[in-house]
Amino acid sequence: MPDRLSALDASFLYLEDATTPMHVGGVAVFRRPRTGFDYDRLVELIEQRLPLVPRYRQKVVHVPGRLARPVWVDDPDFDVTYHVRRSALPKPGSDAQLHDLVARLMSRPLDHTRPLWETYLVEGLKGNQIAVITKTHQAVVDGVGAIEIGQVMLDVSPSPRRPLESLWMPQPEPSGLQLVADAVAEAVQRPGELVENVRSAAMDTVATVQKVAGALGGLASALRTASTPAPGSPLNVRIGPARRFAVARGTLEQFRAIRRAHGGTVNDGVLAVLSGAMRAWLMSRGEVVSAHTTMRAMAPLSVRDEDGSNGVAAFLVDLPVGESNPVVRLHHVSHAMRAHQESGQSVAADTLVKVSGFAPPTLHALGARAASSFSRRLFNVVVTNVPGPQVPLYAAGARMTEIFPVVPLAKNQALSIGVTSYDGGVYFGLNADRDAMSDVDVLAAMVEESVEELMGTVSE
């Protein structure tokens, strides 16, 4: 019997429309090695790693009459060159041109008749650099067995690991009659599910999401915060299909110095920096900012489940954007996040980076899933922060120098922020609605200014 999508995975397909494509992405910048790195080499690398991500050769097939949730089936016409594409910037390509390309690629929904992912090799960057942009639908990264392609492309050595010996033969695609028969058999065993599937087919997707909203967990403090709607914000507006993308950079040593001077965690420092940047951004727009102004962030965090496994839970925190003192902002954030740290569920950063391969792309995808399962009335902005390894990583001999997450937007959410630390750097990716956030590059610059502001409080 084919592998059926979970209720949560199916909800991402049902909720997707032209303005809210449900894919998560990443932008990795590499230094081209002396041996070269071209499109053919990237295709070869991904073909070698596909056995590690079997979902990437499967597509979604709907059951006739929507009698059951869709199923994953092998794509008999799978063509890796359809999914791995190439692009180029006019030499020497600038950061701004790369970011504009990222925004345009992320604006386009994935083709639902094929496996739900794409990877782009971008050539022409200045300084003998190349970039790899990935797009993966949230339904693919199910949090159980599937991982994101960016996690398996990378090695800890310039010499790639030995390719897996694997001959892939697609399983025959089930007929419509077989899919209906399987659905009827399941309905006999669980009759209540048939009614729920028909409701979902009638596009009652809000009920579907509410039903699975608790599937990714939550903490008591988050539920207390969720008892009141999020404050008004220019980030909560009707959005369109087009996007803008901007980045900011810091160093891990800066955030560690802030932690040593003022306590808290590196994640607290990141949220405090974003609080300061949001404050400056609101004021640059002429918004009224009082001492009590807050902006609520949905900050998915890694937690340890009851069975001892690691997962991702949604956590709501009110960012103190009205506070003018950067140290006081940090203390406010640390106090708000302490409930998570004291819950016994939190997972230390050094535990996360021991995950095989490069875990941040997968964990950002899971964070986006956690945020999508909550009502959009409860928060203003999504912030996913995932620690990465502090050693260089390579793709087919090319050293990765930077990695920026691209977290998808939800309905009436004009901004999502992904943060990843890697090899001594801290990298912010800001994905924004093109019309509502024409000044997202201004906000990105303010993130870097906020880092410097907080660093100014650290005594040498």
Short mmCIF file of N, CA, C and O in Angstrom, two decimals, residues 220-302:
data_model
loop_
_atom_site.label_atom_id
_atom_site.label_comp_id
_atom_site.label_asym_id
_atom_site.label_seq_id
_atom_site.Cartn_x
_atom_site.Cartn_y
_atom_site.Cartn_z
N ALA A 220 3.86 25.35 27.93
CA ALA A 220 2.83 26.02 28.71
C ALA A 220 2.95 27.54 28.60
O ALA A 220 1.94 28.25 28.48
N SER A 221 4.16 28.05 28.63
CA SER A 221 4.33 29.49 28.53
C SER A 221 3.87 30.02 27.18
O SER A 221 3.36 31.13 27.07
N ALA A 222 4.08 29.21 26.13
CA ALA A 222 3.60 29.62 24.80
C ALA A 222 2.09 29.69 24.78
O ALA A 222 1.50 30.59 24.19
N LEU A 223 1.44 28.75 25.45
CA LEU A 223 -0.02 28.76 25.48
C LEU A 223 -0.55 29.96 26.27
O LEU A 223 -1.58 30.55 25.93
N ARG A 224 0.17 30.35 27.32
CA ARG A 224 -0.25 31.53 28.06
C ARG A 224 -0.13 32.78 27.19
O ARG A 224 -1.00 33.64 27.17
N THR A 225 0.96 32.88 26.44
CA THR A 225 1.13 34.00 25.53
C THR A 225 0.05 34.00 24.46
O THR A 225 -0.46 35.05 24.06
N ALA A 226 -0.32 32.80 24.02
CA ALA A 226 -1.29 32.68 22.94
C ALA A 226 -2.71 33.02 23.37
O ALA A 226 -3.61 33.09 22.55
N SER A 227 -2.92 33.25 24.67
CA SER A 227 -4.27 33.57 25.14
C SER A 227 -4.71 34.95 24.68
O SER A 227 -5.89 35.28 24.74
N THR A 228 -3.78 35.79 24.21
CA THR A 228 -4.12 37.11 23.70
C THR A 228 -3.62 37.22 22.27
O THR A 228 -2.58 36.68 21.92
N PRO A 229 -4.36 37.95 21.42
CA PRO A 229 -3.91 38.12 20.03
C PRO A 229 -2.59 38.88 19.97
O PRO A 229 -2.22 39.61 20.89
N ALA A 230 -1.89 38.72 18.89
CA ALA A 230 -0.65 39.44 18.69
C ALA A 230 -0.94 40.93 18.54
O ALA A 230 -2.02 41.33 18.07
N PRO A 231 0.00 41.79 18.93
CA PRO A 231 -0.21 43.23 18.76
C PRO A 231 -0.28 43.61 17.30
O PRO A 231 0.22 42.88 16.43
N GLY A 232 -0.90 44.75 17.02
CA GLY A 232 -0.96 45.22 15.64
C GLY A 232 0.43 45.50 15.11
O GLY A 232 1.32 45.92 15.84
N SER A 233 0.62 45.25 13.81
CA SER A 233 1.96 45.39 13.23
C SER A 233 1.84 45.59 11.73
O SER A 233 0.97 45.01 11.08
N PRO A 234 2.73 46.42 11.14
CA PRO A 234 2.73 46.54 9.68
C PRO A 234 3.16 45.26 8.98
O PRO A 234 3.12 45.17 7.75
N LEU A 235 3.59 44.25 9.76
CA LEU A 235 3.97 42.97 9.17
C LEU A 235 2.76 42.08 8.89
O LEU A 235 2.88 41.10 8.16
N ASN A 236 1.62 42.40 9.49
CA ASN A 236 0.43 41.56 9.33
C ASN A 236 -0.53 42.23 8.36
O ASN A 236 -1.44 42.97 8.76
N VAL A 237 -0.31 42.00 7.08
CA VAL A 237 -1.09 42.62 6.02
C VAL A 237 -1.35 41.58 4.93
O VAL A 237 -0.75 40.50 4.91
N ARG A 238 -2.25 41.91 4.04
CA ARG A 238 -2.49 41.04 2.89
C ARG A 238 -1.24 41.01 2.02
O ARG A 238 -0.67 42.06 1.70
N ILE A 239 -0.79 39.82 1.64
CA ILE A 239 0.43 39.71 0.85
C ILE A 239 0.12 39.22 -0.56
O ILE A 239 -0.94 38.66 -0.82
N GLY A 240 1.07 39.44 -1.44
CA GLY A 240 0.95 39.00 -2.82
C GLY A 240 1.88 37.85 -3.12
O GLY A 240 2.53 37.29 -2.23
N PRO A 241 2.05 37.48 -4.39
CA PRO A 241 2.88 36.32 -4.74
C PRO A 241 4.37 36.63 -4.82
O PRO A 241 5.19 35.71 -4.74
N ALA A 242 4.75 37.90 -5.00
CA ALA A 242 6.16 38.23 -5.22
C ALA A 242 6.89 38.43 -3.89
O ALA A 242 6.29 38.80 -2.88
N ARG A 243 8.19 38.20 -3.91
CA ARG A 243 9.00 38.26 -2.70
C ARG A 243 10.21 39.19 -2.88
O ARG A 243 10.63 39.52 -3.98
N ARG A 244 10.77 39.59 -1.74
CA ARG A 244 12.09 40.23 -1.67
C ARG A 244 12.92 39.41 -0.68
O ARG A 244 12.38 38.81 0.24
N PHE A 245 14.23 39.42 -0.88
CA PHE A 245 15.11 38.68 0.01
C PHE A 245 16.31 39.54 0.34
O PHE A 245 16.87 40.23 -0.52
N ALA A 246 16.69 39.53 1.62
CA ALA A 246 17.85 40.29 2.07
C ALA A 246 18.57 39.48 3.14
O ALA A 246 17.99 38.56 3.73
N VAL A 247 19.82 39.82 3.39
CA VAL A 247 20.60 39.07 4.36
C VAL A 247 21.32 40.02 5.31
O VAL A 247 21.52 41.20 5.01
N ALA A 248 21.69 39.48 6.46
CA ALA A 248 22.55 40.17 7.42
C ALA A 248 23.54 39.16 7.95
O ALA A 248 23.28 37.95 7.94
N ARG A 249 24.66 39.68 8.44
CA ARG A 249 25.72 38.80 8.92
C ARG A 249 26.22 39.27 10.28
O ARG A 249 26.25 40.46 10.57
N GLY A 250 26.64 38.31 11.08
CA GLY A 250 27.33 38.58 12.33
C GLY A 250 28.34 37.47 12.54
O GLY A 250 28.56 36.64 11.66
N THR A 251 28.96 37.46 13.71
CA THR A 251 29.88 36.37 14.03
C THR A 251 29.42 35.70 15.31
O THR A 251 28.82 36.33 16.20
N LEU A 252 29.70 34.42 15.41
CA LEU A 252 29.33 33.69 16.62
C LEU A 252 30.09 34.22 17.83
O LEU A 252 29.55 34.26 18.94
N GLU A 253 31.31 34.68 17.63
CA GLU A 253 32.08 35.23 18.74
C GLU A 253 31.42 36.48 19.30
O GLU A 253 31.46 36.72 20.52
N GLN A 254 30.78 37.28 18.45
CA GLN A 254 30.06 38.45 18.96
C GLN A 254 28.94 38.03 19.92
O GLN A 254 28.79 38.60 21.01
N PHE A 255 28.18 37.03 19.53
CA PHE A 255 27.06 36.61 20.37
C PHE A 255 27.55 35.88 21.62
O PHE A 255 26.91 35.96 22.67
N ARG A 256 28.68 35.20 21.52
CA ARG A 256 29.24 34.57 22.71
C ARG A 256 29.76 35.62 23.68
O ARG A 256 29.65 35.47 24.90
N ALA A 257 30.34 36.70 23.15
CA ALA A 257 30.80 37.79 24.01
C ALA A 257 29.62 38.45 24.71
O ALA A 257 29.71 38.80 25.90
N ILE A 258 28.54 38.63 24.00
CA ILE A 258 27.33 39.20 24.61
C ILE A 258 26.80 38.28 25.71
O ILE A 258 26.42 38.74 26.80
N ARG A 259 26.83 36.98 25.47
CA ARG A 259 26.39 36.03 26.49
C ARG A 259 27.29 36.08 27.71
O ARG A 259 26.80 36.06 28.85
N ARG A 260 28.60 36.13 27.50
CA ARG A 260 29.52 36.19 28.64
C ARG A 260 29.31 37.45 29.47
O ARG A 260 29.42 37.43 30.69
N ALA A 261 29.02 38.55 28.80
CA ALA A 261 28.89 39.83 29.50
C ALA A 261 27.55 39.97 30.22
O ALA A 261 27.49 40.54 31.31
N HIS A 262 26.49 39.45 29.62
CA HIS A 262 25.15 39.74 30.14
C HIS A 262 24.32 38.51 30.49
O HIS A 262 23.18 38.64 30.95
N GLY A 263 24.86 37.30 30.28
CA GLY A 263 24.10 36.10 30.58
C GLY A 263 23.16 35.73 29.45
O GLY A 263 23.21 36.29 28.35
N GLY A 264 22.31 34.77 29.72
CA GLY A 264 21.39 34.29 28.70
C GLY A 264 22.07 33.31 27.76
O GLY A 264 23.10 32.72 28.09
N THR A 265 21.50 33.14 26.59
CA THR A 265 22.01 32.21 25.60
C THR A 265 22.29 32.96 24.29
O THR A 265 21.90 34.12 24.13
N VAL A 266 22.96 32.27 23.37
CA VAL A 266 23.18 32.86 22.06
C VAL A 266 21.85 33.15 21.38
O VAL A 266 21.67 34.20 20.74
N ASN A 267 20.88 32.26 21.53
CA ASN A 267 19.56 32.48 20.94
C ASN A 267 18.88 33.71 21.53
O ASN A 267 18.23 34.48 20.82
N ASP A 268 19.05 33.92 22.84
CA ASP A 268 18.52 35.15 23.46
C ASP A 268 19.14 36.37 22.81
O ASP A 268 18.46 37.37 22.54
N GLY A 269 20.45 36.31 22.56
CA GLY A 269 21.12 37.43 21.92
C GLY A 269 20.60 37.69 20.53
O GLY A 269 20.41 38.85 20.13
N VAL A 270 20.33 36.63 19.77
CA VAL A 270 19.78 36.79 18.42
C VAL A 270 18.42 37.48 18.48
O VAL A 270 18.14 38.43 17.72
N LEU A 271 17.54 37.02 19.38
CA LEU A 271 16.21 37.63 19.49
C LEU A 271 16.29 39.07 19.99
O LEU A 271 15.50 39.92 19.57
N ALA A 272 17.25 39.37 20.89
CA ALA A 272 17.42 40.74 21.36
C ALA A 272 17.90 41.64 20.22
O ALA A 272 17.46 42.79 20.09
N VAL A 273 18.82 41.13 19.39
CA VAL A 273 19.29 41.88 18.23
C VAL A 273 18.13 42.17 17.28
O VAL A 273 17.98 43.30 16.77
N LEU A 274 17.31 41.17 17.02
CA LEU A 274 16.16 41.38 16.15
C LEU A 274 15.16 42.36 16.76
O LEU A 274 14.53 43.14 16.04
N SER A 275 15.03 42.37 18.08
CA SER A 275 14.17 43.34 18.76
C SER A 275 14.66 44.76 18.49
O SER A 275 13.88 45.67 18.17
N GLY A 276 15.98 44.96 18.61
CA GLY A 276 16.53 46.28 18.35
C GLY A 276 16.37 46.69 16.90
O GLY A 276 16.07 47.86 16.59
N ALA A 277 16.55 45.74 15.98
CA ALA A 277 16.40 46.05 14.56
C ALA A 277 14.95 46.40 14.24
O ALA A 277 14.68 47.34 13.47
N MET A 278 14.02 45.65 14.79
CA MET A 278 12.60 45.93 14.56
C MET A 278 12.22 47.30 15.11
O MET A 278 11.42 48.03 14.51
N ARG A 279 12.79 47.65 16.25
CA ARG A 279 12.51 48.97 16.83
C ARG A 279 12.97 50.07 15.88
O ARG A 279 12.20 51.00 15.56
N ALA A 280 14.21 49.97 15.40
CA ALA A 280 14.73 50.98 14.49
C ALA A 280 13.93 51.01 13.19
O ALA A 280 13.67 52.09 12.62
N TRP A 281 13.53 49.84 12.70
CA TRP A 281 12.77 49.76 11.45
C TRP A 281 11.40 50.42 11.59
O TRP A 281 10.98 51.19 10.71
N LEU A 282 10.70 50.14 12.69
CA LEU A 282 9.40 50.77 12.91
C LEU A 282 9.52 52.29 12.97
O LEU A 282 8.71 53.03 12.39
N MET A 283 10.55 52.77 13.65
CA MET A 283 10.74 54.21 13.78
C MET A 283 11.10 54.83 12.44
O MET A 283 10.68 55.95 12.13
N SER A 284 11.85 54.08 11.60
CA SER A 284 12.19 54.61 10.27
C SER A 284 10.96 54.76 9.39
O SER A 284 10.96 55.56 8.46
N ARG A 285 9.93 54.00 9.70
CA ARG A 285 8.67 54.08 8.95
C ARG A 285 7.70 55.10 9.54
O ARG A 285 6.60 55.26 9.02
N GLY A 286 8.10 55.74 10.63
CA GLY A 286 7.22 56.70 11.26
C GLY A 286 6.14 56.08 12.12
O GLY A 286 5.17 56.75 12.49
N GLU A 287 6.31 54.80 12.47
CA GLU A 287 5.34 54.13 13.34
C GLU A 287 5.51 54.64 14.78
O GLU A 287 6.61 55.01 15.20
N VAL A 288 4.41 54.66 15.52
CA VAL A 288 4.45 55.06 16.91
C VAL A 288 5.05 53.93 17.74
O VAL A 288 4.54 52.79 17.72
N VAL A 289 6.15 54.19 18.43
CA VAL A 289 6.82 53.20 19.27
C VAL A 289 6.87 53.75 20.69
O VAL A 289 7.56 54.74 20.94
N SER A 290 6.12 53.12 21.59
CA SER A 290 6.13 53.54 22.99
C SER A 290 6.96 52.56 23.80
O SER A 290 7.44 51.54 23.29
N ALA A 291 7.11 52.86 25.08
CA ALA A 291 7.91 51.99 25.95
C ALA A 291 7.30 50.60 26.07
O ALA A 291 8.00 49.65 26.43
N HIS A 292 6.03 50.49 25.78
CA HIS A 292 5.33 49.20 25.96
C HIS A 292 5.09 48.47 24.63
O HIS A 292 4.44 47.43 24.62
N THR A 293 5.62 49.00 23.54
CA THR A 293 5.41 48.35 22.24
C THR A 293 6.14 47.01 22.18
O THR A 293 7.30 46.90 22.57
N THR A 294 5.44 46.01 21.71
CA THR A 294 6.05 44.68 21.53
C THR A 294 5.71 44.16 20.13
O THR A 294 4.79 44.65 19.47
N MET A 295 6.47 43.17 19.72
CA MET A 295 6.19 42.45 18.48
C MET A 295 6.36 40.97 18.78
O MET A 295 7.40 40.56 19.30
N ARG A 296 5.34 40.19 18.52
CA ARG A 296 5.37 38.78 18.91
C ARG A 296 6.01 37.92 17.83
O ARG A 296 5.62 37.95 16.66
N ALA A 297 7.00 37.15 18.25
CA ALA A 297 7.70 36.25 17.33
C ALA A 297 7.29 34.81 17.62
O ALA A 297 7.16 34.41 18.77
N MET A 298 7.07 34.06 16.54
CA MET A 298 6.95 32.63 16.64
C MET A 298 8.36 32.08 16.45
O MET A 298 8.96 32.22 15.38
N ALA A 299 8.92 31.52 17.52
CA ALA A 299 10.31 31.05 17.49
C ALA A 299 10.33 29.54 17.70
O ALA A 299 10.42 29.07 18.83
N PRO A 300 10.20 28.75 16.62
CA PRO A 300 10.27 27.29 16.78
C PRO A 300 11.61 26.88 17.38
O PRO A 300 12.67 27.36 16.95
N LEU A 301 11.57 26.02 18.38
CA LEU A 301 12.78 25.61 19.09
C LEU A 301 12.88 24.09 19.11
O LEU A 301 11.87 23.39 19.17
N SER A 302 14.10 23.61 19.12
CA SER A 302 14.32 22.16 19.21
C SER A 302 14.07 21.70 20.64
O SER A 302 14.53 22.34 21.60
#
